PDB file of C-alpha atoms in Angstrom:
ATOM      1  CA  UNK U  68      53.599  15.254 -38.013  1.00 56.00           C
ATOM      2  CA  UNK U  69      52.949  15.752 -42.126  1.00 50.00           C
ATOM      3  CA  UNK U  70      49.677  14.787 -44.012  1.00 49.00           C
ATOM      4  CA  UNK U  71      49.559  14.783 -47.343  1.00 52.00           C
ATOM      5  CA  UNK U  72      46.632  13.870 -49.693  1.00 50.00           C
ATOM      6  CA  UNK U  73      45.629  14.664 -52.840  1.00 48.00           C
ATOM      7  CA  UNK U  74      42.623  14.825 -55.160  1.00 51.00           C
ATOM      8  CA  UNK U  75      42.583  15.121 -59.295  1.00 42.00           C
ATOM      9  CA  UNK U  76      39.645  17.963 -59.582  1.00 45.00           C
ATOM     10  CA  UNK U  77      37.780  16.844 -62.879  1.00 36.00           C
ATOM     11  CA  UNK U  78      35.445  19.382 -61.779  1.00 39.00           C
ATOM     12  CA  UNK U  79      38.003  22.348 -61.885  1.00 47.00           C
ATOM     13  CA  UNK U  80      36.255  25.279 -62.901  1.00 42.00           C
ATOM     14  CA  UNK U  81      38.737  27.410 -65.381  1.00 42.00           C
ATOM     15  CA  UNK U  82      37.524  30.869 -67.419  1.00 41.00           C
ATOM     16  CA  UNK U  83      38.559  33.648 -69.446  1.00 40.00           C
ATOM     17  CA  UNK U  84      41.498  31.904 -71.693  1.00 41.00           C
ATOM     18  CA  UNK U  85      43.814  28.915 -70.709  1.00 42.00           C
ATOM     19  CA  UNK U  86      47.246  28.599 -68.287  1.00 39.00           C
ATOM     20  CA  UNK U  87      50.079  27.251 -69.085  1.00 54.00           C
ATOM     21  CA  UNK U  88      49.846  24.628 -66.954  1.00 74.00           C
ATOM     22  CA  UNK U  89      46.701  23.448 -64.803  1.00 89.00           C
ATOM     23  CA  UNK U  90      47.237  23.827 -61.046  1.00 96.00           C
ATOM     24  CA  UNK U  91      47.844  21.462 -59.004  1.00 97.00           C
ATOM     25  CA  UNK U  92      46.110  20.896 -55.719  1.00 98.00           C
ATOM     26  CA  UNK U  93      46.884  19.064 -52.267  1.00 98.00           C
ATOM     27  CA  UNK U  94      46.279  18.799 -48.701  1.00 98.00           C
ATOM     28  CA  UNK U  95      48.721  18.696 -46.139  1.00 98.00           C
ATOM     29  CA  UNK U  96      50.767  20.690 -43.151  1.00 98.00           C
ATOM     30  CA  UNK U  97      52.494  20.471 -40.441  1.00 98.00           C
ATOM     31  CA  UNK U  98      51.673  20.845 -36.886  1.00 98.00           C
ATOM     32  CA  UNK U  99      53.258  23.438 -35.001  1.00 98.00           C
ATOM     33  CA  UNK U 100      51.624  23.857 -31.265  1.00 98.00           C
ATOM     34  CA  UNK U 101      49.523  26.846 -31.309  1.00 98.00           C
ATOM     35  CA  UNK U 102      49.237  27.652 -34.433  1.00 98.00           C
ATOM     36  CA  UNK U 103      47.481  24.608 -35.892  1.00 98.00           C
ATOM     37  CA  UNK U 104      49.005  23.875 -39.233  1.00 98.00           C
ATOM     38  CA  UNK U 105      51.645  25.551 -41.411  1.00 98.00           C
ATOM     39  CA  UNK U 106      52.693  24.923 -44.496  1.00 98.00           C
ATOM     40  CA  UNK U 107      55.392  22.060 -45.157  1.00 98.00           C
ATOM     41  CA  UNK U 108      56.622  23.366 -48.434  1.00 98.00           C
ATOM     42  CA  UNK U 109      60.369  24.276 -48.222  1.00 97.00           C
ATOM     43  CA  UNK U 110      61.193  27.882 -48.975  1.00 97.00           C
ATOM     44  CA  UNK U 111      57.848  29.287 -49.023  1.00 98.00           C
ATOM     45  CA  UNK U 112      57.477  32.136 -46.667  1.00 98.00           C
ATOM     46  CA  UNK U 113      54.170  32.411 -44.104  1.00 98.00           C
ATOM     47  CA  UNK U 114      52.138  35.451 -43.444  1.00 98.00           C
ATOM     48  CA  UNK U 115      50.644  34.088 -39.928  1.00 98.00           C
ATOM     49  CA  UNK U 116      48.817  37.611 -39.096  1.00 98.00           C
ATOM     50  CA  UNK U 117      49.840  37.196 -35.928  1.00 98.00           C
ATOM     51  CA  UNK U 118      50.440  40.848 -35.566  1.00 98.00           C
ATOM     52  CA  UNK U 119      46.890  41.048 -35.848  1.00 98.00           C
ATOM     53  CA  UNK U 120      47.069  43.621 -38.609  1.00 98.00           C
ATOM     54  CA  UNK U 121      45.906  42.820 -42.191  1.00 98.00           C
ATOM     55  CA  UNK U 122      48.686  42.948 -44.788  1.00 98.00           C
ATOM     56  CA  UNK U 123      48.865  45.921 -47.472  1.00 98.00           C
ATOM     57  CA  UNK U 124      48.151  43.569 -50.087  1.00 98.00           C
ATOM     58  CA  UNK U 125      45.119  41.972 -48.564  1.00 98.00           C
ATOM     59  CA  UNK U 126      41.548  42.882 -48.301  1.00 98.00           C
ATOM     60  CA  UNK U 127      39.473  40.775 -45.742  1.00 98.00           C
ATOM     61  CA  UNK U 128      39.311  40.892 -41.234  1.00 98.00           C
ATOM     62  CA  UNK U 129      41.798  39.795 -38.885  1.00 98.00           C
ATOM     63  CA  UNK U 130      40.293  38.622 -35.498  1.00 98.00           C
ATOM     64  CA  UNK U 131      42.770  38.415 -32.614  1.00 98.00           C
ATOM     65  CA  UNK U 132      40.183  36.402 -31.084  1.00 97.00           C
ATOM     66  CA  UNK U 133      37.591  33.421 -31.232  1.00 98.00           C
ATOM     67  CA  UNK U 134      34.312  34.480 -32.173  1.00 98.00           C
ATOM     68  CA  UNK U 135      32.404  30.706 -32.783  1.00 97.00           C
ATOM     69  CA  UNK U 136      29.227  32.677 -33.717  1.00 97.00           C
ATOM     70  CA  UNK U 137      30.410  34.833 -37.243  1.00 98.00           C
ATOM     71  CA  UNK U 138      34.346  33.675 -36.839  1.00 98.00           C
ATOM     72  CA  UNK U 139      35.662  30.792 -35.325  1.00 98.00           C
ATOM     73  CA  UNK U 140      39.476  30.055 -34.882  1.00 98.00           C
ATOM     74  CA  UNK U 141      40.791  27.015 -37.340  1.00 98.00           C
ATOM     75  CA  UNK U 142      41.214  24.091 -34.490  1.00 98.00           C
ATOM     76  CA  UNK U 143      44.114  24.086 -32.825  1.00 98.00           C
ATOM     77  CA  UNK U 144      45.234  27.730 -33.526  1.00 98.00           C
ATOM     78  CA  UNK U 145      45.180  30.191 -30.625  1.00 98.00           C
ATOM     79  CA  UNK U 146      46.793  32.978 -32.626  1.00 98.00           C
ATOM     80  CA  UNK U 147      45.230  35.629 -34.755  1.00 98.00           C
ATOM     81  CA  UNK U 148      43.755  34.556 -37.766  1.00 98.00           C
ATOM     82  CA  UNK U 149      41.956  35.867 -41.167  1.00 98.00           C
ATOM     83  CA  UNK U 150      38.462  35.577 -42.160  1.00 98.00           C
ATOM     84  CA  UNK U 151      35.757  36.653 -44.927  1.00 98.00           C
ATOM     85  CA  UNK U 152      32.193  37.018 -44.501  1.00 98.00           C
ATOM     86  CA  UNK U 153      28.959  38.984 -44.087  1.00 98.00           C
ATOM     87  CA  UNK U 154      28.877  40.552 -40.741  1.00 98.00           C
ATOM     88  CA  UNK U 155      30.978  42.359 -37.858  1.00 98.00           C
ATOM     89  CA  UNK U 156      33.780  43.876 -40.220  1.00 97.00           C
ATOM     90  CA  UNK U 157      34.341  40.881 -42.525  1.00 98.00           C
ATOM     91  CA  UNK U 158      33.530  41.275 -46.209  1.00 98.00           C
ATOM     92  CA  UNK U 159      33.054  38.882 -49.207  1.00 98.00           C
ATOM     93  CA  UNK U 160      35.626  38.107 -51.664  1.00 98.00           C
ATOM     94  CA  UNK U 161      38.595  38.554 -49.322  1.00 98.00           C
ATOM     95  CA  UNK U 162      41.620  39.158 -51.734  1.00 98.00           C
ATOM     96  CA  UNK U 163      45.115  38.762 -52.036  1.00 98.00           C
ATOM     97  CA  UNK U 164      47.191  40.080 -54.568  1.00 98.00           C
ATOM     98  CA  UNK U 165      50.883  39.965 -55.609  1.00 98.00           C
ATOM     99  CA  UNK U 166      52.365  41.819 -58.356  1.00 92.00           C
ATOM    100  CA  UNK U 167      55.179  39.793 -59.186  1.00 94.00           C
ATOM    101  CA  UNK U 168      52.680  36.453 -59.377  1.00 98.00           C
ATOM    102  CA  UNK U 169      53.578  33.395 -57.547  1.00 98.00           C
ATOM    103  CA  UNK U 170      54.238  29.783 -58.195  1.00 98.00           C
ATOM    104  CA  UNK U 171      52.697  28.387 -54.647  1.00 98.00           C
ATOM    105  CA  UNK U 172      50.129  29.550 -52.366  1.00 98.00           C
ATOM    106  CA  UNK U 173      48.999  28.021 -49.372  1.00 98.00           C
ATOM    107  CA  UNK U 174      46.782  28.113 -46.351  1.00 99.00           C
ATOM    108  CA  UNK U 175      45.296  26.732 -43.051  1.00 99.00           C
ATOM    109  CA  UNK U 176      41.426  26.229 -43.701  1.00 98.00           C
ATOM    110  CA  UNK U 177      38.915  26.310 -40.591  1.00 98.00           C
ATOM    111  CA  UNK U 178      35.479  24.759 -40.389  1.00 98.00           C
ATOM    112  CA  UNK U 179      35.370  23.848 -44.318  1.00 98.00           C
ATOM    113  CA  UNK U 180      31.324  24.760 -45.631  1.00 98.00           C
ATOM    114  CA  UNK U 181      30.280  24.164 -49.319  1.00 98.00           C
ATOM    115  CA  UNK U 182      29.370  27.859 -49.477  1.00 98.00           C
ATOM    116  CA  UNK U 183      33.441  28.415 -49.013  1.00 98.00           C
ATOM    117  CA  UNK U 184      35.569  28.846 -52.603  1.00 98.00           C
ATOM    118  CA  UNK U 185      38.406  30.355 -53.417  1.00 98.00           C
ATOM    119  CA  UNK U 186      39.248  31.773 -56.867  1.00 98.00           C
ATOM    120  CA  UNK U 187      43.048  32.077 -58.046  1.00 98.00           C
ATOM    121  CA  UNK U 188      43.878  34.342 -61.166  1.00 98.00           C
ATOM    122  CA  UNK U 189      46.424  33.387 -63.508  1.00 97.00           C
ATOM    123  CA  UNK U 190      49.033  35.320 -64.982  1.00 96.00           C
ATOM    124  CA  UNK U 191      47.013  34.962 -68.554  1.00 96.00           C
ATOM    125  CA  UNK U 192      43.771  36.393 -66.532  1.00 96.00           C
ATOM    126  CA  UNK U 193      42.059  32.863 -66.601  1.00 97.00           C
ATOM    127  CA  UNK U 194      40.675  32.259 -62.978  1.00 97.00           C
ATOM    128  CA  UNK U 195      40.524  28.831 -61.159  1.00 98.00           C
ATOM    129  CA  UNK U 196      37.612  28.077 -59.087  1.00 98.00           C
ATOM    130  CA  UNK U 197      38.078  25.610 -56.026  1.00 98.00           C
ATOM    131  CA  UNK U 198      34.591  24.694 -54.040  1.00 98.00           C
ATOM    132  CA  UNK U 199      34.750  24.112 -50.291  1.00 98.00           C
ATOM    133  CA  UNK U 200      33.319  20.685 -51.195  1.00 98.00           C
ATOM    134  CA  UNK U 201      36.401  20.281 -53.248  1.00 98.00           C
ATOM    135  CA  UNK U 202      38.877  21.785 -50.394  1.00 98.00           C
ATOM    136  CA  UNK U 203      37.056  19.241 -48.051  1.00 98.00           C
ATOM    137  CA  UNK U 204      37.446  16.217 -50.295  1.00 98.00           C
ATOM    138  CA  UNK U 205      41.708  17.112 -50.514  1.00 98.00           C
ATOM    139  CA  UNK U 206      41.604  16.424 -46.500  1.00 97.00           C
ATOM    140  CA  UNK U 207      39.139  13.859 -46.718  1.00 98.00           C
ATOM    141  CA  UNK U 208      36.688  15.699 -44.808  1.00 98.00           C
ATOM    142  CA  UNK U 209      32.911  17.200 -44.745  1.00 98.00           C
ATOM    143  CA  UNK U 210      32.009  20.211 -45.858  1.00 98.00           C
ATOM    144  CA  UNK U 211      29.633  20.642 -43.181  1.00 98.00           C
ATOM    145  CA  UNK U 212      31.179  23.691 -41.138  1.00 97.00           C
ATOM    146  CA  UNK U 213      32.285  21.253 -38.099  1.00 98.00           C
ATOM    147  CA  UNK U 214      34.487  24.159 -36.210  1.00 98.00           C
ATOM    148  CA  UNK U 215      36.893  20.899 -35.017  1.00 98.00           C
ATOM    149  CA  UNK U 216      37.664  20.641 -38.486  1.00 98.00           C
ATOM    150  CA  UNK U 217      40.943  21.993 -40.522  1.00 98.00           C
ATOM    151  CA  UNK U 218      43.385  21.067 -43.036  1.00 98.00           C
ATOM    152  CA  UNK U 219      46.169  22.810 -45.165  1.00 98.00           C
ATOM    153  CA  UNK U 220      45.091  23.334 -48.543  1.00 98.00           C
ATOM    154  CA  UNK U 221      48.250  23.767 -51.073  1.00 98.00           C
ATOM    155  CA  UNK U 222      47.873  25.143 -54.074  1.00 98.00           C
ATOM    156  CA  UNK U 223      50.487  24.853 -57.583  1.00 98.00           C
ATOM    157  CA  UNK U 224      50.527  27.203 -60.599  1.00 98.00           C
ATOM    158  CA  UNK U 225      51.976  24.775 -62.528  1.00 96.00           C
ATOM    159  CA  UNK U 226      55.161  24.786 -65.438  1.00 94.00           C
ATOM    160  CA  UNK U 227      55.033  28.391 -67.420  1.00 93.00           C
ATOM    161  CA  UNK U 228      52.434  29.855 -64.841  1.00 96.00           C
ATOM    162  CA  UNK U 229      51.410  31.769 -62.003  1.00 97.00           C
ATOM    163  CA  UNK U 230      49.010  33.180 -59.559  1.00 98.00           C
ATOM    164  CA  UNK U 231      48.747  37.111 -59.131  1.00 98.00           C
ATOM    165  CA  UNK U 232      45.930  37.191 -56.926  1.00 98.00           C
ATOM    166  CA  UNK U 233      43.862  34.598 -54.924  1.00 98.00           C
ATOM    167  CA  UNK U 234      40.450  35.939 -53.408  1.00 98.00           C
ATOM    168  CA  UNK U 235      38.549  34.324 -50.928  1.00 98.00           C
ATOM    169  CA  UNK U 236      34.552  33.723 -50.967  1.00 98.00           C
ATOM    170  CA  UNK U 237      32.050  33.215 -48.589  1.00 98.00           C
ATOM    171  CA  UNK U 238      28.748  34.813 -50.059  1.00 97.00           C
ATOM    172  CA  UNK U 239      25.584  35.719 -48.139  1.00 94.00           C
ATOM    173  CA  UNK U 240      26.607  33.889 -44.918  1.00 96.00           C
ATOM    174  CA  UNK U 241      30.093  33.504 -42.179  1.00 98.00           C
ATOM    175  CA  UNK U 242      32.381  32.788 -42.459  1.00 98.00           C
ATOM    176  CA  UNK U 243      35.565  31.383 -44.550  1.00 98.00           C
ATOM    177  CA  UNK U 244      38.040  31.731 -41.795  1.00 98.00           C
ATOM    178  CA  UNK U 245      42.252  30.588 -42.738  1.00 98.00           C
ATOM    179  CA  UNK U 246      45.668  31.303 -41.220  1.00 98.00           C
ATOM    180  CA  UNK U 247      49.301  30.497 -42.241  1.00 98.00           C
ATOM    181  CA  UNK U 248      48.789  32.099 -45.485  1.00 98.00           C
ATOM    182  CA  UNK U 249      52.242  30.835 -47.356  1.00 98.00           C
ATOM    183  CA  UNK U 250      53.787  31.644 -50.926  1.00 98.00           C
ATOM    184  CA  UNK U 251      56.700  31.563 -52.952  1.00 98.00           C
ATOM    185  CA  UNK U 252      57.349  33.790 -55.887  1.00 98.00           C
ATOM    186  CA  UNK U 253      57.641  32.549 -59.123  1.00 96.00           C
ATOM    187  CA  UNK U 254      60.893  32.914 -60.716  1.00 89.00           C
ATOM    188  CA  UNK U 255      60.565  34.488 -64.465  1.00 77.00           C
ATOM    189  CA  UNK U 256      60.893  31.804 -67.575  1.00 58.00           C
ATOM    190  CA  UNK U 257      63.760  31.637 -69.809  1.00 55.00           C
ATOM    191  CA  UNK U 258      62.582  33.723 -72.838  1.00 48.00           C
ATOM    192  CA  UNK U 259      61.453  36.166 -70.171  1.00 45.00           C
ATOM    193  CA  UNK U 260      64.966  36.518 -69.452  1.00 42.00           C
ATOM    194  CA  UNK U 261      65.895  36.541 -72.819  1.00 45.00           C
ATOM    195  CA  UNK U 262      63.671  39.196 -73.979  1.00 48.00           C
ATOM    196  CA  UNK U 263      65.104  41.490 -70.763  1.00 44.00           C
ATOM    197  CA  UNK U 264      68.679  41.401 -72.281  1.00 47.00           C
ATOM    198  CA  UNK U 265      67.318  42.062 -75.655  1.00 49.00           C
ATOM    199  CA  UNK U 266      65.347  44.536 -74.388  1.00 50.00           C
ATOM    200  CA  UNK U 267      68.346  46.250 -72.307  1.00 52.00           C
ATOM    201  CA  UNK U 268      70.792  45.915 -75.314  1.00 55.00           C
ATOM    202  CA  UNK U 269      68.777  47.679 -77.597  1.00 54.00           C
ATOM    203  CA  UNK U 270      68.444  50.410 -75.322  1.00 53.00           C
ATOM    204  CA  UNK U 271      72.140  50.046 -74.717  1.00 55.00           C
ATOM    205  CA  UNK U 272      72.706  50.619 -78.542  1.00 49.00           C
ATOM    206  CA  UNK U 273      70.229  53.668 -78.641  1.00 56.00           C
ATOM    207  CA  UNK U 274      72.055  55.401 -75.839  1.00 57.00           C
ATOM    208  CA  UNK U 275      75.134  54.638 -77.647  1.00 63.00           C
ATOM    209  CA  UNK U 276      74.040  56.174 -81.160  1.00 59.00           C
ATOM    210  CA  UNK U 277      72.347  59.111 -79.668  1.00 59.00           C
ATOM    211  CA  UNK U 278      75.885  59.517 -77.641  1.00 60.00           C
ATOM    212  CA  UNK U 279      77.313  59.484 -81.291  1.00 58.00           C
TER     213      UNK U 279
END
């Protein structure tokens, strides 16, 4: 079973210098029994944290557990899952970084509240705002923190960008709770290419003098 929506965000909030290209945002998944919803992009690899343990790149709380009070499993998921927030070992941003950038990012969203957002940062340093009112709207949804509630937000860089770190918010109250974080790295442009060889032959021809 796939869903697939989408939503053009008028409203995107974008600071600190402009991307490439805007994102591009949709909602959508597929169900896998147990786990809820997982991404249905092909080649992008999951982090499902079933392990329980948080990755080395992450900052946030992994609950191995429901906890409907401050953390509450997305519906459908009976496997470990991650979650920002104020109290019993969460904190607020939760963030994910990686180095290299990527091109796609994706993830399972519980219980959707407006007081949810998640900010992505570009490869220029601009940041990209989405509101859990926004996130909602992609699954056609409320915002109103109904713990039945999930969908599979999916999330572009766009042509000539990329995200190197995506945090997740959920200020002065619980929670913002996800799973079946997914990704795929971006692949370098062109002229980035291009400037590597130049870069490497002029080193090449340096050594080579300097051999002289």
């Amino acid at each position: 079973m796939k869903i697939l929506t989408t939503l053009a965000l008028a409203t995107l909030t974008v600071a600190a210098g402009t991307a490439s290209a805007a994102p591009n945002f949709t909602a959508g998944g597929t169900v896998l029994a147990g786990e809820g919803l997982v991404s249905s992009v092909a080649g992008a690899t999951t982090i499902n944290f079933n392990d329980g343990l948080l990755p080395s790149n992450y900052t946030g709380a992994v609950f191995t557990s429901n906890h409907p009070s401050y953390a509450a499993q997305p519906p459908n998921d009976l496997t470990a899952f991650y979650s920002v927030g104020v109290s019993d070992g969460q904190i607020t941003p939760g963030m994910a970084t990686f180095s290299g950038g990527l091109s796609y990012f994706g993830f399972y969203m519980g219980s959707p509240d407006t007081y949810n957002s998640i900010v992505f940062t570009m490869g220029d340093s601009s940041t990209v705002m989405l509101t859990g009112s926004q996130m909602a709207a992609l699954g056609g949804v409320s915002p109103n923190g109904d713990q039945s509630v999930g969908l599979y937000v999916n999330a572009w860089a766009g042509e000539g960008a990329s995200f190197t770190s995506v945090a997740f918010h959920s200020p002065n109250t619980n929670a913002f709770e996800s799973d079946n974080h997914a990704y795929i790295a971006a692949v370098p442009e062109p002229e980035t290419y291009a400037m590597l060889l130049a870069g490497l032959g002029l080193l090449g021809f340096m050594l080579r003098r300097k051999a002289s």
